[in-house]
Amino acid sequence: MEKTKYQQLAIDLKKDIQSGYYSENEKIPSLREIQSIKSCSLTTAKEAYRILEEEGYIYVQNKSGYYVQNQIKSIILGPQNEFYESVEADDRIQQIMNTVMDPKLLSFGAAIPSEEYLPIQELNLTFKKAYLHKEIFTYGDLQGNPNLREWLAKRISMFGYRVNSKQIQITSGCTEAITYSLYAVTEPGDTVIVPSPIYVGLFQILETLKLKVVEIPYRSGEGINISEFEKLIKRHKPKVFLFAANFNNPNGILFNDQTKQSLANLSYEFGIHLVEDDIYGDLYYEGTRPKPLVSFFQHSNNGPKTFLCSSFSKTLSPGLRMGWVATKTGIQSVSKISRAFKISENHPTQILVLEYLKRQTYERHLKHLRSEYKSLSSEYIKLLIEESEGNLKITKPDGGFVLWIESALDGDKLLLEAKKLGMAIAPGSLFGLSKHWNHFFRLNVSVGRTPKIREKLILFAKRFLKNRNLKKTF
């Protein structure tokens, strides 16, 4: 979409600040001066400066003029806030995903747990037991198996979001849970705020529901800037926040409790609903299970609704397609939407999962996963940095099983090069609507640590990242 004159002027001025042409606390041209320099109207100049002020690039000093913000380097790290009237999950994304998911390639790109880290043997045993249930071949409860919902309600309540079984809807995975939740509180043309980078699959949902999008970037060392967030709310008046506060995919970031509380307070104050993707919440590396963002919200019948979405895809098996939505005040809408698409969820799979959970080995399994993924992440980071001779900048995750890596090379081209080695990565361009992540890629550490895998990683690092005569982008 073509930029307006004031938007383009704001972009040009940002580039001047980012390049160091104007340094921090330096006075920039007045409105009249910039009007003359850029041959634009006074209105255009005012609107451009308003954008710069809202995004923290400049500040006004009474009777003196406009100045570049103090500590500007902390502001310009990462992408800028971007507003999109529409989302187009184009064919290029599908083509890249086809390569990433190619079974002929060793897939470091897809965020799918390796079978090595799934309880396959125990699931096979519970398959046999599940099929002894007489009711397994019926439709089942419209909201999902009552006993499974009861188990989920108790577990979710342990982490601060107190719900009962009637406030849970079983779904076919987390993506469907997010889709139903967004569908319940939005109409076409509404605006949603999302962090950047974010899980690529969400863009197809946003496109299908015809929603506008504001991307707010993760800032180096601080995550989401609360002041910046509030300004975006006031400007764009979003209907929904769509967040993964615990170990965001692809960068593995964990919001601290203070940030979660600040986001919750802003949401309630401005009446904004929250849809939270908590699919990686159980895969923390240190301490105790982090609370979901929804647990910090005030709740009332007339206040904004909260939706906690997750599944067993990252811990038990992605093929089970077993997810859920937990919501204190939105369950009626979610369940109605679910019934519009299907009579009930997969009953045999629900009973299978319930039988597995009855074995009381799930927590032990999660403990094993956390230990393994923490160890694998450290091993991969060490190997890649050493073999690339430091030509990689890797975000150290707080949980999950993916690494977010920056290099001097274009991620899309790097995928094609990796393919020649019989492996796949996920290029950064998949994880945002802007082009800022083009020099990033995501790597799945749950692929494991066999000699063959180690050999592939070493060849990858040496061939594409070592001794490159390219200027680093970080």
Coordinates of C-alpha atoms in Angstrom, one line a residue:
M1 CA 0.0 0.0 0.0
E2 CA 1.4 3.4 -1.0
K3 CA 2.6 5.6 1.8
T4 CA 1.0 9.0 2.4
K5 CA 3.3 12.1 2.2
Y6 CA 3.5 12.5 6.0
Q7 CA 4.2 8.8 6.4
Q8 CA 7.0 9.0 3.9
L9 CA 8.4 12.1 5.5
A10 CA 8.4 10.3 8.9
I11 CA 10.3 7.4 7.3
D12 CA 12.9 9.7 5.8
L13 CA 13.4 11.5 9.1
K14 CA 13.7 8.1 11.0
K15 CA 16.4 7.1 8.5
D16 CA 18.3 10.3 9.3
I17 CA 18.2 9.6 13.0
Q18 CA 19.0 5.9 12.6
S19 CA 22.0 6.7 10.4
G20 CA 23.4 9.0 13.1
Y21 CA 22.9 12.2 11.0
Y22 CA 21.0 13.5 14.0
S23 CA 22.4 12.3 17.4
E24 CA 20.7 12.0 20.7
N25 CA 19.5 15.2 22.3
E26 CA 20.4 17.1 19.1
K27 CA 17.9 19.7 17.9
I28 CA 16.3 18.9 14.6
P29 CA 14.8 21.3 12.0
S30 CA 11.6 23.1 13.1
L31 CA 8.3 22.5 11.4
R32 CA 8.8 25.6 9.2
E33 CA 12.4 24.6 8.4
I34 CA 11.4 21.0 7.5
Q35 CA 8.5 22.4 5.4
S36 CA 11.1 24.4 3.4
I37 CA 13.7 21.6 3.2
K38 CA 11.2 18.9 2.1
S39 CA 8.9 21.1 0.1
C40 CA 5.9 19.9 2.0
S41 CA 2.9 21.5 3.6
L42 CA 2.9 22.5 7.3
T43 CA 0.2 19.9 8.0
T44 CA 2.4 17.2 6.5
A45 CA 5.3 18.3 8.6
K46 CA 3.1 18.3 11.8
E47 CA 1.8 14.8 11.1
A48 CA 5.3 13.4 10.4
Y49 CA 6.6 14.9 13.7
R50 CA 3.6 13.5 15.6
I51 CA 4.6 10.0 14.4
L52 CA 8.2 10.5 15.4
E53 CA 7.1 11.7 18.8
E54 CA 4.7 8.8 19.3
E55 CA 7.3 6.3 18.4
G56 CA 9.8 7.8 20.8
Y57 CA 12.3 9.2 18.3
I58 CA 11.9 12.9 19.3
Y59 CA 10.6 15.0 22.1
V60 CA 9.4 18.6 22.4
Q61 CA 11.1 21.2 24.6
N62 CA 8.9 24.2 25.4
K63 CA 9.8 27.3 23.4
S64 CA 12.9 25.6 22.1
G65 CA 11.8 23.0 19.5
Y66 CA 12.2 19.3 18.7
Y67 CA 15.1 17.2 19.9
V68 CA 16.2 13.6 19.2
Q69 CA 15.3 11.4 22.2
N70 CA 17.9 10.6 24.8
Q71 CA 19.3 7.0 24.5
I72 CA 18.0 6.8 20.9
K73 CA 19.9 3.6 20.3
S74 CA 17.5 1.7 22.6
I75 CA 14.6 3.0 20.5
I76 CA 15.9 2.2 17.0
L77 CA 17.0 -1.4 17.7
G78 CA 14.8 -3.8 15.8
P79 CA 11.9 -3.0 13.4
Q80 CA 9.6 -0.1 13.7
N81 CA 5.9 -0.2 14.5
E82 CA 3.9 -1.0 11.4
F83 CA 0.2 -0.8 10.6
Y84 CA -1.3 -3.0 8.0
E85 CA -4.8 -2.4 6.5
S86 CA -4.8 -6.1 5.5
V87 CA -2.7 -9.2 5.7
E88 CA -1.7 -11.2 2.6
A89 CA -0.2 -14.6 3.4
D90 CA 1.0 -14.9 -0.1
D91 CA 2.1 -17.9 -2.2
R92 CA 5.7 -17.3 -1.4
I93 CA 5.1 -18.2 2.3
Q94 CA 3.4 -21.4 1.2
Q95 CA 6.3 -22.3 -1.1
I96 CA 8.8 -21.7 1.7
M97 CA 6.7 -23.7 4.1
N98 CA 6.6 -26.6 1.6
T99 CA 10.4 -26.7 1.6
V100 CA 10.6 -26.4 5.4
M101 CA 8.2 -29.3 5.8
D102 CA 9.8 -31.5 3.1
P103 CA 10.2 -35.0 4.6
K104 CA 13.2 -35.6 2.4
L105 CA 15.1 -32.9 4.2
L106 CA 16.5 -33.0 7.8
S107 CA 14.1 -30.4 9.1
F108 CA 15.7 -27.9 11.4
G109 CA 13.1 -25.4 10.2
A110 CA 9.7 -26.8 11.3
A111 CA 8.9 -26.3 15.0
I112 CA 7.9 -30.0 15.4
P113 CA 9.3 -32.1 18.2
S114 CA 11.3 -35.1 17.1
E115 CA 9.8 -38.5 17.8
E116 CA 12.8 -39.1 20.1
Y117 CA 11.2 -36.7 22.6
L118 CA 7.6 -38.0 22.4
P119 CA 6.2 -40.7 24.7
I120 CA 5.4 -42.9 21.7
Q121 CA 5.6 -46.3 23.6
E122 CA 3.3 -45.1 26.3
L123 CA 0.8 -43.6 23.8
N124 CA 0.7 -46.9 22.0
L125 CA -0.2 -48.7 25.2
T126 CA -3.0 -46.2 25.9
F127 CA -4.3 -46.6 22.4
K128 CA -5.3 -50.2 23.2
K129 CA -6.9 -49.2 26.5
A130 CA -8.8 -46.3 24.9
Y131 CA -10.6 -48.5 22.5
L132 CA -12.1 -50.6 25.3
H133 CA -14.3 -47.6 26.2
K134 CA -17.9 -48.3 25.0
E135 CA -18.6 -44.6 24.2
I136 CA -15.5 -44.1 22.0
F137 CA -17.5 -44.4 18.8
T138 CA -20.1 -41.8 19.7
Y139 CA -20.0 -38.0 19.0
G140 CA -19.2 -37.1 22.6
D141 CA -19.8 -33.9 24.5
L142 CA -20.0 -30.7 22.4
Q143 CA -17.4 -28.9 24.4
G144 CA -15.2 -32.0 24.7
N145 CA -14.8 -34.9 27.0
P146 CA -15.9 -33.7 30.5
N147 CA -13.2 -35.7 32.4
L148 CA -10.5 -34.3 30.1
R149 CA -11.8 -30.8 30.6
E150 CA -11.8 -31.3 34.4
W151 CA -8.1 -32.4 34.3
L152 CA -7.2 -29.3 32.2
A153 CA -9.2 -26.9 34.4
K154 CA -7.3 -28.2 37.5
R155 CA -3.9 -27.9 35.8
I156 CA -4.6 -24.4 34.3
S157 CA -5.9 -23.1 37.7
M158 CA -2.6 -24.2 39.3
F159 CA -0.8 -21.5 37.2
G160 CA -3.0 -18.6 38.2
Y161 CA -5.9 -18.6 35.7
R162 CA -8.7 -20.2 37.7
V163 CA -11.3 -21.8 35.5
N164 CA -13.7 -24.7 35.7
S165 CA -14.4 -27.5 33.2
K166 CA -17.4 -25.6 31.9
Q167 CA -15.1 -22.8 30.8
I168 CA -13.0 -25.0 28.5
Q169 CA -13.6 -25.9 24.8
I170 CA -11.6 -28.7 23.3
T171 CA -10.3 -28.0 19.8
S172 CA -8.2 -29.6 17.0
G173 CA -4.9 -28.0 18.1
C174 CA -3.8 -24.6 19.3
T175 CA -4.2 -22.9 15.9
E176 CA -7.9 -23.7 15.9
A177 CA -8.2 -22.5 19.5
I178 CA -6.7 -19.1 18.5
T179 CA -8.9 -18.9 15.4
Y180 CA -12.1 -19.5 17.4
S181 CA -11.0 -17.0 20.1
L182 CA -10.4 -14.3 17.6
Y183 CA -13.6 -15.1 15.7
A184 CA -15.5 -14.7 19.0
V185 CA -14.4 -11.1 19.7
T186 CA -13.7 -9.5 16.3
E187 CA -15.4 -8.5 13.1
P188 CA -13.8 -7.9 9.7
G189 CA -11.9 -4.6 9.7
D190 CA -11.1 -4.7 13.4
T191 CA -7.5 -4.1 14.5
V192 CA -5.2 -6.6 16.3
I193 CA -1.9 -5.9 17.9
V194 CA 0.7 -8.6 17.6
P195 CA 4.4 -8.7 18.6
S196 CA 7.1 -9.1 16.0
P197 CA 8.5 -11.6 15.2
I198 CA 5.6 -14.0 15.7
Y199 CA 4.5 -17.5 14.7
V200 CA 3.9 -17.6 10.9
G201 CA 0.7 -19.6 11.1
L202 CA -1.1 -16.6 12.7
F203 CA -0.9 -14.6 9.5
Q204 CA -3.2 -17.0 7.7
I205 CA -5.8 -16.6 10.5
L206 CA -5.6 -12.8 10.5
E207 CA -6.0 -12.8 6.7
T208 CA -9.0 -15.2 6.8
L209 CA -10.7 -13.1 9.4
K210 CA -10.0 -9.9 7.5
L211 CA -8.3 -8.2 10.4
K212 CA -6.0 -5.1 10.4
V213 CA -2.7 -5.6 12.1
V214 CA -0.3 -3.5 14.2
E215 CA 3.1 -5.0 14.7
I216 CA 5.0 -4.0 17.8
P217 CA 8.6 -5.2 17.8
Y218 CA 10.5 -6.9 20.5
R219 CA 13.3 -4.5 21.7
S220 CA 16.7 -5.8 22.5
G221 CA 17.1 -6.3 26.2
E222 CA 13.6 -5.2 27.2
G223 CA 11.0 -7.1 25.1
I224 CA 7.9 -5.1 24.7
N225 CA 8.2 -1.4 25.5
I226 CA 5.1 -0.6 27.6
S227 CA 5.1 3.2 26.9
E228 CA 5.3 2.4 23.2
F229 CA 2.5 -0.1 23.5
E230 CA 0.2 2.4 25.2
K231 CA 0.8 4.9 22.4
L232 CA -0.1 2.4 19.8
I233 CA -3.3 1.6 21.7
K234 CA -4.4 5.2 21.7
R235 CA -3.6 5.7 18.1
H236 CA -5.0 2.5 16.5
K237 CA -7.7 1.5 19.1
P238 CA -7.1 -2.3 18.7
K239 CA -9.9 -4.7 19.5
V240 CA -7.5 -7.6 20.5
F241 CA -4.0 -8.3 21.7
L242 CA -2.6 -11.5 20.3
F243 CA 0.4 -12.6 22.3
A244 CA 2.6 -15.5 23.3
A245 CA 4.0 -14.2 26.6
N246 CA 5.8 -17.4 27.5
F247 CA 8.5 -18.4 25.1
N248 CA 7.3 -16.7 22.0
N249 CA 8.0 -18.6 18.7
P250 CA 10.5 -17.9 17.1
N251 CA 12.6 -16.0 19.6
G252 CA 11.9 -17.9 22.8
I253 CA 11.3 -14.7 24.8
L254 CA 9.6 -14.9 28.3
F255 CA 7.9 -11.8 29.6
N256 CA 8.6 -11.1 33.2
D257 CA 5.7 -10.7 35.7
Q258 CA 6.0 -6.9 35.8
T259 CA 5.6 -6.6 32.0
K260 CA 2.7 -9.0 32.1
Q261 CA 1.0 -7.0 34.8
S262 CA 1.5 -3.7 32.9
L263 CA 0.1 -5.3 29.7
A264 CA -2.9 -6.6 31.7
N265 CA -3.6 -3.2 33.3
L266 CA -3.5 -1.5 29.9
S267 CA -5.8 -4.1 28.4
Y268 CA -8.4 -3.6 31.1
E269 CA -8.1 0.2 31.1
F270 CA -8.8 0.4 27.3
G271 CA -11.2 -2.6 27.1
I272 CA -9.0 -4.7 24.8
H273 CA -9.5 -8.5 24.6
L274 CA -6.5 -10.8 25.0
V275 CA -5.9 -14.0 23.0
E276 CA -2.9 -15.8 24.4
D277 CA -0.9 -18.5 22.7
D278 CA 0.6 -20.5 25.6
I279 CA 1.6 -23.6 23.7
Y280 CA 5.3 -23.5 24.9
G281 CA 4.4 -22.5 28.5
D282 CA 5.3 -26.0 30.0
L283 CA 8.7 -26.0 28.4
Y284 CA 10.5 -23.6 30.7
Y285 CA 14.2 -24.1 31.4
E286 CA 14.6 -22.6 34.9
G287 CA 12.5 -22.1 38.0
T288 CA 8.8 -22.8 38.1
R289 CA 6.1 -22.8 35.4
P290 CA 5.6 -19.1 34.4
K291 CA 2.1 -17.8 34.8
P292 CA 0.2 -17.0 31.6
L293 CA -0.5 -13.4 30.8
V294 CA -4.3 -13.9 31.2
S295 CA -3.8 -14.7 34.9
F296 CA -2.8 -11.1 35.5
F297 CA -6.0 -9.7 34.2
Q298 CA -9.0 -8.3 36.1
H299 CA -12.1 -10.1 35.1
S300 CA -15.7 -9.0 35.0
N301 CA -18.7 -9.8 32.9
N302 CA -18.6 -6.4 31.2
G303 CA -14.8 -6.2 30.9
P304 CA -12.5 -7.4 28.1
K305 CA -12.5 -11.1 27.5
T306 CA -9.4 -13.3 27.9
F307 CA -8.7 -16.6 26.0
L308 CA -5.9 -19.0 26.9
C309 CA -5.0 -21.3 24.0
S310 CA -2.7 -24.3 24.0
S311 CA -2.4 -27.9 23.0
F312 CA -0.4 -31.1 23.4
S313 CA 1.3 -30.8 20.0
K314 CA 4.7 -29.7 21.5
T315 CA 4.7 -32.2 24.4
L316 CA 2.8 -35.4 23.5
S317 CA 2.4 -35.5 19.7
P318 CA 1.5 -33.0 17.0
G319 CA -0.5 -35.7 15.2
L320 CA -3.0 -36.0 18.0
R321 CA -4.5 -32.6 17.1
M322 CA -5.6 -32.0 20.6
G323 CA -5.9 -28.4 21.9
W324 CA -8.2 -26.2 24.0
V325 CA -9.4 -22.7 24.8
A326 CA -9.9 -21.7 28.5
T327 CA -11.9 -18.5 28.9
K328 CA -13.7 -17.1 32.0
T329 CA -16.3 -15.0 30.1
G330 CA -16.1 -16.1 26.5
I331 CA -16.9 -19.8 26.5
Q332 CA -20.5 -19.4 25.1
S333 CA -19.2 -17.6 22.0
V334 CA -16.3 -20.0 21.4
S335 CA -18.5 -23.1 21.8
K336 CA -21.1 -21.7 19.4
I337 CA -18.4 -21.1 16.8
S338 CA -17.1 -24.6 17.3
R339 CA -20.5 -26.1 16.8
A340 CA -20.9 -24.2 13.5
F341 CA -17.9 -26.1 12.1
K342 CA -18.4 -29.5 13.6
I343 CA -20.7 -31.5 15.9
S344 CA -17.9 -32.5 18.3
E345 CA -14.2 -33.0 18.6
N346 CA -12.4 -36.3 17.9
H347 CA -13.7 -38.5 20.6
P348 CA -11.2 -41.4 20.4
T349 CA -8.3 -39.0 20.6
Q350 CA -9.7 -37.3 23.6
I351 CA -10.1 -40.6 25.4
L352 CA -6.6 -41.7 24.4
V353 CA -5.1 -38.5 25.8
L354 CA -7.1 -38.9 29.0
E355 CA -6.0 -42.5 29.5
Y356 CA -2.4 -41.3 29.1
L357 CA -2.8 -38.5 31.6
K358 CA -4.3 -41.0 34.1
R359 CA -0.9 -42.8 34.1
Q360 CA 0.4 -39.8 36.0
T361 CA 3.7 -39.7 34.0
Y362 CA 3.0 -36.4 32.2
E363 CA 4.9 -34.2 34.7
R364 CA 7.9 -36.6 34.6
H365 CA 7.8 -36.5 30.8
L366 CA 7.8 -32.7 30.9
K367 CA 10.7 -32.6 33.3
H368 CA 12.7 -34.7 30.9
L369 CA 11.8 -32.5 27.9
R370 CA 12.9 -29.3 29.8
S371 CA 16.2 -30.8 30.7
E372 CA 16.9 -32.1 27.2
Y373 CA 15.8 -28.9 25.4
K374 CA 17.8 -26.7 27.7
S375 CA 20.9 -28.9 27.1
L376 CA 20.3 -29.1 23.3
S377 CA 19.9 -25.3 23.1
S378 CA 23.2 -24.7 24.8
E379 CA 25.0 -27.3 22.7
Y380 CA 23.6 -25.9 19.4
I381 CA 24.5 -22.3 20.4
K382 CA 28.1 -23.3 21.3
L383 CA 28.6 -25.3 18.1
L384 CA 27.2 -22.7 15.7
I385 CA 29.1 -19.8 17.2
E386 CA 32.3 -21.7 17.2
E387 CA 32.0 -23.1 13.7
S388 CA 30.8 -19.8 12.3
E389 CA 33.7 -18.0 14.1
G390 CA 31.3 -15.7 15.8
N391 CA 29.4 -14.6 12.7
L392 CA 26.1 -15.4 14.3
K393 CA 24.1 -13.6 16.9
I394 CA 21.8 -16.1 18.7
T395 CA 19.0 -15.1 21.0
K396 CA 19.3 -17.4 24.1
P397 CA 15.8 -18.8 24.7
D398 CA 14.2 -19.1 28.1
G399 CA 12.2 -22.1 27.0
G400 CA 10.8 -24.1 24.1
F401 CA 13.0 -25.8 21.5
V402 CA 13.8 -23.3 18.8
L403 CA 16.7 -20.8 18.3
W404 CA 16.3 -17.4 16.7
I405 CA 19.5 -16.6 14.8
E406 CA 20.8 -13.4 13.1
S407 CA 23.5 -13.5 10.4
A408 CA 24.8 -11.3 7.6
L409 CA 23.0 -13.5 5.0
D410 CA 19.5 -13.3 3.6
G411 CA 17.4 -16.0 5.2
D412 CA 15.5 -17.0 2.1
K413 CA 18.7 -17.5 0.2
L414 CA 20.1 -19.4 3.1
L415 CA 17.2 -21.8 3.0
L416 CA 18.1 -22.7 -0.7
E417 CA 21.7 -23.2 0.3
A418 CA 20.8 -25.4 3.2
K419 CA 18.6 -27.5 0.9
K420 CA 21.7 -28.5 -1.0
L421 CA 23.0 -30.0 2.1
G422 CA 19.8 -32.0 2.6
M423 CA 18.5 -29.9 5.5
A424 CA 15.9 -27.1 6.0
I425 CA 15.8 -24.0 8.1
A426 CA 12.9 -21.5 8.6
P427 CA 13.9 -18.0 7.1
G428 CA 13.1 -15.0 9.2
S429 CA 10.9 -13.5 6.6
L430 CA 8.1 -15.9 7.6
F431 CA 7.7 -14.4 11.0
G432 CA 6.7 -10.8 10.3
L433 CA 5.0 -8.6 7.8
S434 CA 7.9 -6.2 7.7
K435 CA 11.2 -7.0 6.1
H436 CA 13.2 -6.6 9.2
W437 CA 13.7 -10.3 9.9
N438 CA 15.2 -11.1 6.5
H439 CA 18.6 -11.7 8.0
F440 CA 17.3 -14.1 10.7
F441 CA 16.4 -17.7 10.7
R442 CA 14.8 -20.2 13.1
L443 CA 16.4 -23.5 14.0
N444 CA 14.7 -26.5 15.8
V445 CA 17.0 -28.1 18.4
S446 CA 14.6 -31.0 19.1
V447 CA 16.0 -32.6 15.9
G448 CA 18.5 -34.0 18.3
R449 CA 22.3 -34.6 18.7
T450 CA 23.3 -37.7 16.6
P451 CA 26.7 -37.7 14.8
K452 CA 24.9 -37.1 11.5
I453 CA 23.0 -34.1 12.8
R454 CA 26.2 -32.6 14.3
E455 CA 27.9 -33.1 11.0
K456 CA 25.1 -31.3 9.1
L457 CA 25.3 -28.4 11.5
I458 CA 29.0 -28.1 11.2
L459 CA 28.9 -28.2 7.4
F460 CA 26.1 -25.6 7.5
A461 CA 28.0 -23.2 9.7
K462 CA 31.3 -23.6 7.7
R463 CA 29.8 -23.4 4.3
F464 CA 27.5 -20.5 4.7
L465 CA 28.6 -18.5 7.7
K466 CA 32.3 -18.9 8.2
N467 CA 34.8 -16.6 6.5
R468 CA 32.2 -14.6 4.7
N469 CA 33.5 -11.3 3.6
L470 CA 30.2 -9.6 4.4
K471 CA 29.5 -6.7 6.7
K472 CA 27.7 -8.0 9.8
T473 CA 24.2 -6.7 10.3
F474 CA 24.4 -6.8 14.1

